[in-house]
Structures are given as C-alpha cells and as structure tokens.
Coordinates of C-alpha atoms and ligand atoms in Angstrom, one line a residue:
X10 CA 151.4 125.7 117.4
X11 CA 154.2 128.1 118.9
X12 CA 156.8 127.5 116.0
X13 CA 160.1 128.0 118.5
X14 CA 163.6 128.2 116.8
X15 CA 167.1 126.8 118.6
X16 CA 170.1 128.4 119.0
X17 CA 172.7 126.4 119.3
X18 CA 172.8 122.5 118.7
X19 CA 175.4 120.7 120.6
X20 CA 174.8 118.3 123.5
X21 CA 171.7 119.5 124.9
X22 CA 170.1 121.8 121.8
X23 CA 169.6 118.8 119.7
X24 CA 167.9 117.2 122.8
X25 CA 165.6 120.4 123.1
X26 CA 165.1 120.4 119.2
X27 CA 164.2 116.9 118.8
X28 CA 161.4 117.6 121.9
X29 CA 160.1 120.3 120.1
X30 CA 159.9 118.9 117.1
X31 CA 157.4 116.0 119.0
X32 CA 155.5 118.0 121.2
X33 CA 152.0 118.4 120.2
X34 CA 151.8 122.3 120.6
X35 CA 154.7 123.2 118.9
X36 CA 156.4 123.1 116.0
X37 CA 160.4 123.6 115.4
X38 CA 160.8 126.4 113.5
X39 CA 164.3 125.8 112.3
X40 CA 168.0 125.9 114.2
X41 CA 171.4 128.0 114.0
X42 CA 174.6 126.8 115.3
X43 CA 178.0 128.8 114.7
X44 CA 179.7 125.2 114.2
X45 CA 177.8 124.5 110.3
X46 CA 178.0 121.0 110.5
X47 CA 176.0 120.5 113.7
X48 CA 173.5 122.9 112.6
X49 CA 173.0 120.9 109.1
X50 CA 173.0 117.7 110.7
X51 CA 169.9 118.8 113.1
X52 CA 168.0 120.2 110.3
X53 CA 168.6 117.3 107.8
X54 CA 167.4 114.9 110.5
X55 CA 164.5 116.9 111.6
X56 CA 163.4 118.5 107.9
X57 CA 163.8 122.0 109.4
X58 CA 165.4 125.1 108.0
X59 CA 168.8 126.0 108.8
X60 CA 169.5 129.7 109.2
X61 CA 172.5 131.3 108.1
X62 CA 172.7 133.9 111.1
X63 CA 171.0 134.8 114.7
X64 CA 170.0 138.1 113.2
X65 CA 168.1 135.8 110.4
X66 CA 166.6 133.7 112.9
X67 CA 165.4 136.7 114.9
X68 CA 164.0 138.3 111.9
X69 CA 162.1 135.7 110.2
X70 CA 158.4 135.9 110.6
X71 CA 158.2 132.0 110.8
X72 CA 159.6 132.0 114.2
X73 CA 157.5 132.9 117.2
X74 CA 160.1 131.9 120.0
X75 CA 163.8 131.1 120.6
X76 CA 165.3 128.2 122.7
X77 CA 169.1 129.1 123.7
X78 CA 170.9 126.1 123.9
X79 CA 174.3 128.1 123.3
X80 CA 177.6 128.3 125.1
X81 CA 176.9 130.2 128.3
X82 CA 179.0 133.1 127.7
X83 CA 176.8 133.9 124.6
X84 CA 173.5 133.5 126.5
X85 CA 172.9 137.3 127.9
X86 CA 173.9 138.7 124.2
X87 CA 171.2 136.4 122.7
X88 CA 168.6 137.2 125.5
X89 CA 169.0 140.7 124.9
X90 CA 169.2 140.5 120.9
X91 CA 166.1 138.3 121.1
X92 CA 164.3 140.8 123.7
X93 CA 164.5 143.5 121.5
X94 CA 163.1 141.3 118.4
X95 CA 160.4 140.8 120.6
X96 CA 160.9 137.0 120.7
X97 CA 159.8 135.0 124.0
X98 CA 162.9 132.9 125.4
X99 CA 163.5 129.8 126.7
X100 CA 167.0 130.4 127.8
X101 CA 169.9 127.5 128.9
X102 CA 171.3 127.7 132.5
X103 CA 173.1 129.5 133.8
X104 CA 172.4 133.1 132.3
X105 CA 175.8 133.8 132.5
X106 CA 179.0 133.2 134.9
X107 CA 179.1 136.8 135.9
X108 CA 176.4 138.3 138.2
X109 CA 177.8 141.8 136.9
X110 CA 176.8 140.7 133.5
X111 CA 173.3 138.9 134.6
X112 CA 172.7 142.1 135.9
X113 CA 173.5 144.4 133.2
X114 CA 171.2 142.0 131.1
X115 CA 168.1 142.4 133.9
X116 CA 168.7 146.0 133.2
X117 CA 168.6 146.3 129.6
X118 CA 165.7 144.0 129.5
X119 CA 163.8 145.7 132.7
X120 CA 160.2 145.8 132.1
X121 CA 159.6 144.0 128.7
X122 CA 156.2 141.9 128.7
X123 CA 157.9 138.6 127.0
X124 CA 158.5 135.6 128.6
X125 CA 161.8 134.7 129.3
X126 CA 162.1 131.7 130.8
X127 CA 165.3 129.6 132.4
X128 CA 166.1 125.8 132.4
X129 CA 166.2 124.6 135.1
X130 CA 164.8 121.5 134.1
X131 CA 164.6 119.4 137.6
X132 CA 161.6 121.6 138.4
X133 CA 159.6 119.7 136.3
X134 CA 160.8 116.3 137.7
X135 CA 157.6 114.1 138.7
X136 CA 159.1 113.2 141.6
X137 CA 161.1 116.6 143.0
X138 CA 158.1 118.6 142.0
X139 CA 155.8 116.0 143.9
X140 CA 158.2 116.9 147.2
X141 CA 157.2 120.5 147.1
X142 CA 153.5 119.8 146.4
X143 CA 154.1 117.8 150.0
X144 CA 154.3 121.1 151.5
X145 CA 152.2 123.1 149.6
X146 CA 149.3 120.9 150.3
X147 CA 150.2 120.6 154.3
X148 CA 150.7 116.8 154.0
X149 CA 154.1 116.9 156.0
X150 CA 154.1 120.0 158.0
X151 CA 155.9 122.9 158.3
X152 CA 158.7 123.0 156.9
X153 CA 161.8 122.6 158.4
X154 CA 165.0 120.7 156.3
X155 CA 165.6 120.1 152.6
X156 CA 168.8 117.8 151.8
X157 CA 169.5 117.7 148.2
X158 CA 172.5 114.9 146.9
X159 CA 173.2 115.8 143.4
X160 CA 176.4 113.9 141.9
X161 CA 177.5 113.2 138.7
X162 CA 178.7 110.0 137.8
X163 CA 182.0 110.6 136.5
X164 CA 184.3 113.9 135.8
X165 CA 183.7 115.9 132.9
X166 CA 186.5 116.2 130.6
X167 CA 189.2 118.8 131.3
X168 CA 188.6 121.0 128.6
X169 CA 184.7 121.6 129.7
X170 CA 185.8 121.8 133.4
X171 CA 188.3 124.6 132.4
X172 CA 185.9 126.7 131.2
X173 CA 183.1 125.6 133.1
X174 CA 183.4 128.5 135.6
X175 CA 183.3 125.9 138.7
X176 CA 181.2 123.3 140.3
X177 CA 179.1 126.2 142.3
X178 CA 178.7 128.0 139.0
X179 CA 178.4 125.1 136.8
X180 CA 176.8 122.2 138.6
X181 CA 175.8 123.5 142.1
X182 CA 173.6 125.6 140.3
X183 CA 170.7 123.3 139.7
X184 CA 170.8 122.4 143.3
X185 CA 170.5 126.1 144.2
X186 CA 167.6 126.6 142.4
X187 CA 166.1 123.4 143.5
X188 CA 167.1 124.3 147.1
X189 CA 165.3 127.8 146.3
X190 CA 162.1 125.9 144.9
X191 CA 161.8 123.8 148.0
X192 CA 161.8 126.1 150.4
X193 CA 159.6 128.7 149.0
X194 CA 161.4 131.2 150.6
X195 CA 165.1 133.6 149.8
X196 CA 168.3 132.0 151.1
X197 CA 170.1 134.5 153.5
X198 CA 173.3 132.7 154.5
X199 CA 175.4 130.7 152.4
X200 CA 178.2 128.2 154.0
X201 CA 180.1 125.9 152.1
X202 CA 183.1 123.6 152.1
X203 CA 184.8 122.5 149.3
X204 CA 187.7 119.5 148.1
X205 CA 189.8 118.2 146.0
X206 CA 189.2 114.5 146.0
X207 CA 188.0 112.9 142.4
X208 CA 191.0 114.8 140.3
X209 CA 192.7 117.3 143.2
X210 CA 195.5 117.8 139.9
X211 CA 192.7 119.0 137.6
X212 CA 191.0 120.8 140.3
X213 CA 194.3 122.6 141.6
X214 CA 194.5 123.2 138.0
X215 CA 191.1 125.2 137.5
X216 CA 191.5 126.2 140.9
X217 CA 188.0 124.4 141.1
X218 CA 186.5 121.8 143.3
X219 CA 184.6 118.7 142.3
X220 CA 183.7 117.6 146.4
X221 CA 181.2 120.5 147.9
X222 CA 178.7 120.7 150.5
X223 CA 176.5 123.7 151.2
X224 CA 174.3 124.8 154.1
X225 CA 171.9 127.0 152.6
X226 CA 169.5 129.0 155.8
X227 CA 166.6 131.5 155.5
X228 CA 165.4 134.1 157.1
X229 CA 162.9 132.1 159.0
X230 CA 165.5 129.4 159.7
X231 CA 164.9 127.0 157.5
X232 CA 168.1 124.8 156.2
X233 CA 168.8 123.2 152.9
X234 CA 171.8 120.9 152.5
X235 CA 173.2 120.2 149.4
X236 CA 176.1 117.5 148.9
X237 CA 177.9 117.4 145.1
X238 CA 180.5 115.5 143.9
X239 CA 181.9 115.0 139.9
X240 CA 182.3 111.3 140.2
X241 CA 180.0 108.9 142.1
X242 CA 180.7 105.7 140.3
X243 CA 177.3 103.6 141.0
X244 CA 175.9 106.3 138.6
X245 CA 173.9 109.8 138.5
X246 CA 172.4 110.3 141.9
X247 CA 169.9 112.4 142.0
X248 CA 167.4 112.7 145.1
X249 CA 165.6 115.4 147.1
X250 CA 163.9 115.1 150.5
X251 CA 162.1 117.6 153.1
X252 CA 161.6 117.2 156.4
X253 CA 158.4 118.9 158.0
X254 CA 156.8 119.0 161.3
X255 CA 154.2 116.2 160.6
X256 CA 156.3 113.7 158.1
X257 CA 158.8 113.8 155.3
X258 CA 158.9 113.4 151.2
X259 CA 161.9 111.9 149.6
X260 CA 162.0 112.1 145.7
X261 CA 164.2 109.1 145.1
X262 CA 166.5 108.2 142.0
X263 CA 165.1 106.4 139.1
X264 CA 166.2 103.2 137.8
X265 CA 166.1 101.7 134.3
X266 CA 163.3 99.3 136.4
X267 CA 162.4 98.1 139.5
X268 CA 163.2 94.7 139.7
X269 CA 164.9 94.1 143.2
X270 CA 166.7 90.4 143.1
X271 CA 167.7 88.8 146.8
X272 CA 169.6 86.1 147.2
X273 CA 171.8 83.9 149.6
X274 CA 175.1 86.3 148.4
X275 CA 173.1 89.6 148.7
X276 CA 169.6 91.7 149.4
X277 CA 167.9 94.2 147.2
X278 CA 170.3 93.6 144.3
X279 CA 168.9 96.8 141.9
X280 CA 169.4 97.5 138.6
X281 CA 171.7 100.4 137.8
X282 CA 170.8 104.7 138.2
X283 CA 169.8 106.0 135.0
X284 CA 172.7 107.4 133.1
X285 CA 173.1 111.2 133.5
X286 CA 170.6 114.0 133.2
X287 CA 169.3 113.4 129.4
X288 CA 168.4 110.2 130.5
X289 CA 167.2 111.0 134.0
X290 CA 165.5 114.1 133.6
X291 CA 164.2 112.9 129.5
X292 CA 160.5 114.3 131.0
X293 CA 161.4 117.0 133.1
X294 CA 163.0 118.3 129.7
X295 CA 159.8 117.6 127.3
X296 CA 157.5 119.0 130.5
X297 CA 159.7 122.3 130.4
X298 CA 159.1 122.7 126.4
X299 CA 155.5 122.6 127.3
X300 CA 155.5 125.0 130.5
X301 CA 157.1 127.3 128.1
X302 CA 154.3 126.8 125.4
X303 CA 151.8 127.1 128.0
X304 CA 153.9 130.6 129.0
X305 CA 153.6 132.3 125.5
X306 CA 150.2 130.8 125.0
X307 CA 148.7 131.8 127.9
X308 CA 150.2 135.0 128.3
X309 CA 151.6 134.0 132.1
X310 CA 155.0 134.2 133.6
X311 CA 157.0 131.4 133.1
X312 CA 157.4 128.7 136.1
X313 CA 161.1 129.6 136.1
X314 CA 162.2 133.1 135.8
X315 CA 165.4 135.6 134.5
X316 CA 165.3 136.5 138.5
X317 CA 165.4 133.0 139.2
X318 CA 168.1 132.3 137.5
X319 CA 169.9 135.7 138.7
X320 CA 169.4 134.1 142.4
X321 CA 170.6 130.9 141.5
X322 CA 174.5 132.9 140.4
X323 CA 173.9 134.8 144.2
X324 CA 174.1 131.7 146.0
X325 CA 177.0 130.0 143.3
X326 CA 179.1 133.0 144.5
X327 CA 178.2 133.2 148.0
X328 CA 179.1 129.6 148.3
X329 CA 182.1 129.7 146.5
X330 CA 183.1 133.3 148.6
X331 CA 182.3 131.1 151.5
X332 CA 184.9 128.5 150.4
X333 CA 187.4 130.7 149.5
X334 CA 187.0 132.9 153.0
X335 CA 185.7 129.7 155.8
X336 CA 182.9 131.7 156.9
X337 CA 179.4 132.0 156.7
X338 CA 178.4 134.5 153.8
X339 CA 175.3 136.9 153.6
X340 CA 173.6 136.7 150.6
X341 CA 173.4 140.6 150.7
X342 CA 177.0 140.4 150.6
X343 CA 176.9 139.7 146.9
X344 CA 173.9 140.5 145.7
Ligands
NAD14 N1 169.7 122.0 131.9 C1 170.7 121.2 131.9 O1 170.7 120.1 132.6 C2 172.0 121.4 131.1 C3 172.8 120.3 130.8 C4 173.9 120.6 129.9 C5 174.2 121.8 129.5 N2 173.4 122.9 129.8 C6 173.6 124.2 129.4 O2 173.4 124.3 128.0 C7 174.3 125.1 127.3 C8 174.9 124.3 126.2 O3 175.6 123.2 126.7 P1 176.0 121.9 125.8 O4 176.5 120.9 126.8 O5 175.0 121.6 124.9 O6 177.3 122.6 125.0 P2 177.8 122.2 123.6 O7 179.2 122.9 123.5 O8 177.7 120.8 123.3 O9 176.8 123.0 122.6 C9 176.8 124.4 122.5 C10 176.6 124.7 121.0 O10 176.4 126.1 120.8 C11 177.0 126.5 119.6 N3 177.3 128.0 119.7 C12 178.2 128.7 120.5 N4 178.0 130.0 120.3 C13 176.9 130.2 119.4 C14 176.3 131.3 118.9 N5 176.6 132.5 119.2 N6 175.2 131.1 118.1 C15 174.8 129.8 117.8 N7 175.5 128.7 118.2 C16 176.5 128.9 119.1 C17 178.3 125.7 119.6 O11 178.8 125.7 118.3 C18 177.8 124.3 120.1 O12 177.4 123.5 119.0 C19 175.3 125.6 128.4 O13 174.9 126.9 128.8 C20 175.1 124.6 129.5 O14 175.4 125.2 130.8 C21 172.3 122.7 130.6

C-alpha cells in the first residue's frame, strides 16, 4: 500500500482524497489544507489524520507520497519542499502560471530520482487514450490531423477567472498536453485567435478570453486544432479525433446513457453530456491515482512528467503571444 498524503482539499483534493482512500493499492495517509475547516471535514469523513502543517506532513514517516491539490501558485514551493523530503509527487496542473518559475523549479529539482508526476488527467481517458493507441498500433495510418473541442459548459465565476491566469494558461492547457500526447511529437509553431463572446465585460476585465482556437504544427507538419470556449450550454464537450493516412479515431463525449429516442418531432433525441470534468473524467482521475502507484512501486517514470507539464506552459504562452501579436509564434520563441 503506498500511504499518499493531500495537500490541499478544496474542489478537486477531496475528489483525489476520496480515490485514494478506495483504491486497492493505496492507502490515504492523512490531508493538510491552510483553510482548517476543509481540512477537518475530509479527515472526519475519511477517518484520516489531519496535520497541523506541510512541514508535518513532509516529515511524518507515515507518509510515503504527496498529492498537491493546492492553489497553483503554491504548487512549485510544495514540489520543491517535497523533493527535498524525498517524497514522490503527484502534482495538480498547471505547475505554475509562470514559465520563469517552472523553470527555476526544474532547476532546483534537476536530477532527483523521485517521481514527480503531473495531472493531466484526460490521458487516462478510455476513450482519448484509445485514439492514440490507433496510431501507435498502425490501425489508421500515419498520422496527419488531431482536432481537439474542449468546452466548458458554462463560465466560471469571476473571482476564479481573475486569478485564473487565462483560458491558454488555465483551460487550454489540458488541450495542449492532449494535443502533445496525440501527436507524439514537439509542437513548433503556435497560432491562435482569441474573443470575447460569452462575457466580453468580464473578459475585457481580465484582459482574458473565453472563445480561442489554436493551430498547433510540428516539425514534420503535422497539425492539431484545438477549439475552447467557457460556455457551451448543451453541456461539457469533450472529444478528440486523428486523422491518419488509412482511417480516423474519434473519442466521442460520454453520456449519462445511451438511449437514443426518434420520433415524428425529432431524430436521435440523446440524453444530456455528463456534467463537467469530475463527472466526465471520474475514471481518468481513479486510473491516474493508480499510474502514480504503479510509478513509485515500480520504480518507473511517471506517464506524465514535470517536463510535460513545463511544455504544456510553452504552448499556453506561445498561443496567448500569438493572440496578443496576430502572427504565427515559434515555440523556441518562448521556451
Ligand atoms: N486536473 C483537473 O482537471 C483540474 C480541475 C480543477 C482544478 N485543477 C487544479 O487543482 C488545483 C486546485 O484547484 P481547486 O479547484 O480544487 O481549487 P480550490 O480553491 O477549491 O482548492 C484549493 C485548496 O488548497 C488550499 N490551499 C491553498 N494553499 C495551500 C497551502 N499552501 N497548503 C495547503 N492547502 C492550501 C485552499 O485552502 C483550498 O482549500 C489548481 O491548481 C487547479 O488548476 C485541476
């Protein structure tokens, strides 16, 4: 049993906890949350200690492992604390807002042996990770075009928008990692379009957008395309599909089931998307506690990395420099 402890319990850190807690091969070792209440809440419910400090956390012998579920500007702090206790990590995306301060963080922890692992969860989607088995195995081809629709169903509130650090930085981000996953190969031109269309006030506001769409190209030519947007109102669209040479694989949203109704009024009548991401992606998120077992266990490097998270920030900020700038950005341009 790896006995992992979380850091942080708010929205998704109680999620994460609770998988822990269930998951055959590990055990929760406890939580921490700067807000008290949260933190005793979780450990009431779950019969697990609550520690009085990250430092006591770090410390105890009782905990083999951290899960950061914090507030992203705390994550590189923790990583690096928790590096230098010698504690694997399953670390929250994004590592941080700033590549400056990713990078600082890959510096101090160059070289250490522990797995550090980031979450981007949708890697462990059935279905997404099915698409990229498609190529792997040869089954469509070569590959040539990835299209990636990613949109939440309605705007997050103001105050998390505000500090959210923008849709590239924030939301994008999943898809850029997705987008990386796919094509199996480094992004080296970033261009991107953004609007103000779902709250332009808000937006003009943050100086944000919540209406993007990126054309992500790679060395060898291939293309991904990724459409966003804050607010789709049939619900949380989520879907992935590559285009190869000899046939195509679409990972397609999920429904609460699969009754399709026709009638004389309409065809294909569906029931609704699944909610938002701790609904849609419930697996993906147990599958990613175990990937990270297996990590520790096993010795191995995680299935998602520090770097892949550090790539992930390169395209946010080319694609938002491409916004800002209406051309076409090198990725070595921020690197
Ligand atoms: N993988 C995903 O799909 C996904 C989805 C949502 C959020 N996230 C990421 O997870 C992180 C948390 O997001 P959330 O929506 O749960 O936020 P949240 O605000 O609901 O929870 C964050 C919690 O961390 C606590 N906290 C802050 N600083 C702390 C510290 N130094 N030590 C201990 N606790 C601390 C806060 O008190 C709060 O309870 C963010 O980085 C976010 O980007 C990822």
């Amino acid at each position: 049993m790896l006995r992992i402890a979380v850091l942080g319990v708010g929205r998704i850190g109680r999620m994460h906890a609770e998988n822990i807690a269930a998951h055959p091969r590990a055990a929760l070792a406890g939580v921490f949350d700067t807000y008290a209440p949260a933190a005793k809440e979780v450990s009431e419910k779950l019969g697990v200690p609550n520690f009085e400090s990250v430092d006591a956390v770090l410390a105890s012998g009782d905990v083999d492992a951290v899960l950061i579920a914090t507030s992203t500007a705390t994550h590189a702090d923790l990583i690096e604390k928790a590096v230098a206790a010698g504690k694997p990590i399953l670390c929250e995306k994004p590592i941080d807002l700033s590549l400056a301060r990713v990078n600082a963080c890959a510096t101090k922890i160059a070289g250490t042996p522990l797995p550090i692992m980031l979450g981007f969860v949708r890697r462990f989607d059935t279905g997404h990770a099915a698409v990229r088995r498609a190529i792997e195995d040869g089954t469509i081809g070569d590959l040539h075009q990835v299209v990636i629709t990613s949109r939440d169903p309605g705007m997050a509130p103001a105050a998390y928008i505000e500090v959210s650090g923008g849709i590239f930085r924030d939301m994008t981000i999943h898809d850029f990692d997705m987008a990386r996953f796919i094509l199996g190969e480094e992004v080296t031109e970033v261009s991107a379009t953004g609007s103000r269309l779902v709250d332009p006030a808000l937006m003009a506001k943050c100086d944000d957008y919540d209406t993007v769409t990126v054309v992500l190209t790679t060395a060898s030519g291939k293309q991904a395309i990724i459409n966003n947007s804050r607010r789709a109102v049939y619900g949380y669209d989520q879907r992935v599909e590559a285009l190869g040479s000899a046939g195509m694989a679409v990972s397609d949203n999920r429904r609460l089931n699969h009754l399709r109704l026709s009638t004389e009024a309409f065809t294909d009548q569906a029931a609704p998307l699944m909610n938002f991401f701790i609904d849609r992606y419930a697996d993906a998120f147990a599958a990613e506690i175990g990937a990270f077992v297996d990590a520790v266990e096993q010795g191995k490097t995680p299935p998602v990395t520090f770097e892949d998270g550090r790539q992930a920030l390169i395209l946010a900020d080319a694609a938002l420099r491409s916004v800002r700038e209406g051309r076409v950005v090198k990725t070595s341009e921020v690197a």
